[in-house]
Coordinates of C-alpha atoms in Angstrom, one line a residue:
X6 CA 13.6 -7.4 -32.0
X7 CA 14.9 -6.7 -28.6
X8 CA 12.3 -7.0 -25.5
X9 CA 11.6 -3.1 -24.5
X10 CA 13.1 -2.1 -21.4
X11 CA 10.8 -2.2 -18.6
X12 CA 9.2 1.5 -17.6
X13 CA 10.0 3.2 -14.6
X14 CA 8.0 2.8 -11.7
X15 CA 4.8 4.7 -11.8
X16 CA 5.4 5.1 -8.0
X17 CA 8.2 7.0 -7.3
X18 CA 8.8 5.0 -4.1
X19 CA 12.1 6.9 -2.9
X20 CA 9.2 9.9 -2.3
X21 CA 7.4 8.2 0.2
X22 CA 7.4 8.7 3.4
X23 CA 8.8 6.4 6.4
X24 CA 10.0 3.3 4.1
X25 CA 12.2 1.5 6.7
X26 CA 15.9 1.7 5.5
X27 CA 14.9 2.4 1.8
X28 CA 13.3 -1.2 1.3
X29 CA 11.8 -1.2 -1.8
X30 CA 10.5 -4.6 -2.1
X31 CA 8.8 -4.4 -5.5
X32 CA 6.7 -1.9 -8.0
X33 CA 4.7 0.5 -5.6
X34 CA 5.2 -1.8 -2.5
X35 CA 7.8 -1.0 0.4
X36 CA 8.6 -1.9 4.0
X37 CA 7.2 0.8 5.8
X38 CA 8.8 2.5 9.1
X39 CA 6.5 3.6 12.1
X40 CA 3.4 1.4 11.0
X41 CA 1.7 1.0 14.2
X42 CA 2.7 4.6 15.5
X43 CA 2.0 6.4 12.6
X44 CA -0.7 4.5 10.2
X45 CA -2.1 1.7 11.8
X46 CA -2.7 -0.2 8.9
X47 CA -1.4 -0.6 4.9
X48 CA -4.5 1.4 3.8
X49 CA -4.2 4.6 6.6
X50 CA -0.2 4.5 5.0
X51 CA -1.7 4.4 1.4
X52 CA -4.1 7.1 1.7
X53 CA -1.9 9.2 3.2
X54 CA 0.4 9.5 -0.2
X55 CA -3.1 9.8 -2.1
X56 CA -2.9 6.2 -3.0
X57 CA -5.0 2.5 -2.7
X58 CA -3.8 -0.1 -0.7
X59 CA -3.2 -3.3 -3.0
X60 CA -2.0 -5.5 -0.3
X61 CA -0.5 -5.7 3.0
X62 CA 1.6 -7.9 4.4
X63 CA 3.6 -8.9 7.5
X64 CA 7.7 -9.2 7.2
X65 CA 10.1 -11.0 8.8
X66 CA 12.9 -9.2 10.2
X67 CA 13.0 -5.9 8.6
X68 CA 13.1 -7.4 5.5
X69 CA 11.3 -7.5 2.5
X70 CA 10.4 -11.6 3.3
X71 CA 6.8 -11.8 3.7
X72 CA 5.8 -14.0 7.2
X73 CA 2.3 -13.9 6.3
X74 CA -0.2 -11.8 4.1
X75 CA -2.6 -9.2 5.7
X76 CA -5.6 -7.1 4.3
X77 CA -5.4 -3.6 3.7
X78 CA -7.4 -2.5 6.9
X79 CA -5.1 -5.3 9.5
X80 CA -4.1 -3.4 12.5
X81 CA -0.9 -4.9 13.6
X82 CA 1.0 -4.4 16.7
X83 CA 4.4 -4.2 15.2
X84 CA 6.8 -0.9 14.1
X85 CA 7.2 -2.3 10.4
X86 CA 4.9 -3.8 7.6
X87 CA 5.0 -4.2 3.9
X88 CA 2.5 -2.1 2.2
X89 CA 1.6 -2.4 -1.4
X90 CA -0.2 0.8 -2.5
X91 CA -1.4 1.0 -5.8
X92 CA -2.0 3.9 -8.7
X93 CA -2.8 7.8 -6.7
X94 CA -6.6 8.2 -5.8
X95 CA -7.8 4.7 -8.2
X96 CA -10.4 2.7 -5.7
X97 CA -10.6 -0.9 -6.5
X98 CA -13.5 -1.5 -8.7
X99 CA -16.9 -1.5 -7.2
X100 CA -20.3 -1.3 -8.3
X101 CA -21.8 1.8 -9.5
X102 CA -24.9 3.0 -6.9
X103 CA -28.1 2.1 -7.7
X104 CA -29.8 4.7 -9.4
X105 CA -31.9 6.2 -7.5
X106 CA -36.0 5.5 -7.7
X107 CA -36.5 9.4 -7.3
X108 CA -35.0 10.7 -10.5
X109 CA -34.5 13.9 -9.3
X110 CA -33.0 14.9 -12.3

């Protein structure tokens, strides 16, 4: 049988705001325009479309060719950065809280 085609982005990149000349450099992950200026870092652009920064990155040249990776809360002092943001409003997995010793319940 044939392979299925792949599915469309979940992402809808071409909605998000400042991606430096439409780079799209993979599924939910763009060069994005205005980093320092506007966001600071791959997780202030993230949250501001509702979604979780899955990685960050610095590019070379207005390009989608990484220089070196960064984490999500890297302030860099440059206009453009490759932000990876992942599905709208899911945090990475962390521990539940303790419950608490009170039971207020």
């Amino acid at each position: 049988p044939s392979a299925p085609s792949p599915p469309p982005s979940p992402c809808d990149e071409q909605s998000w705001p400042d991606v430096d000349h439409g780079l799209v450099c993979g599924p939910c992950k763009v060069l994005v325009d205005n980093f320092e200026t506007t966001y600071g870092t791959c997780g202030g652009y993230c949250a501001s479309i509702n979604r979780t920064c899955t990685g960050a990155w610095n590019e070379l040249g207005d390009s989608c060719s990484v220089d070196h990776p960064m984490e999500c809360f890297t302030q860099l002092k440059s206009s453009d950065a490759i932000c990876e943001c992942g599905e709208a409003g899911v945090a990475p997995a962390s521990p539940p809280p303790p419950p608490s010793p009170c039971d207020e319940q």
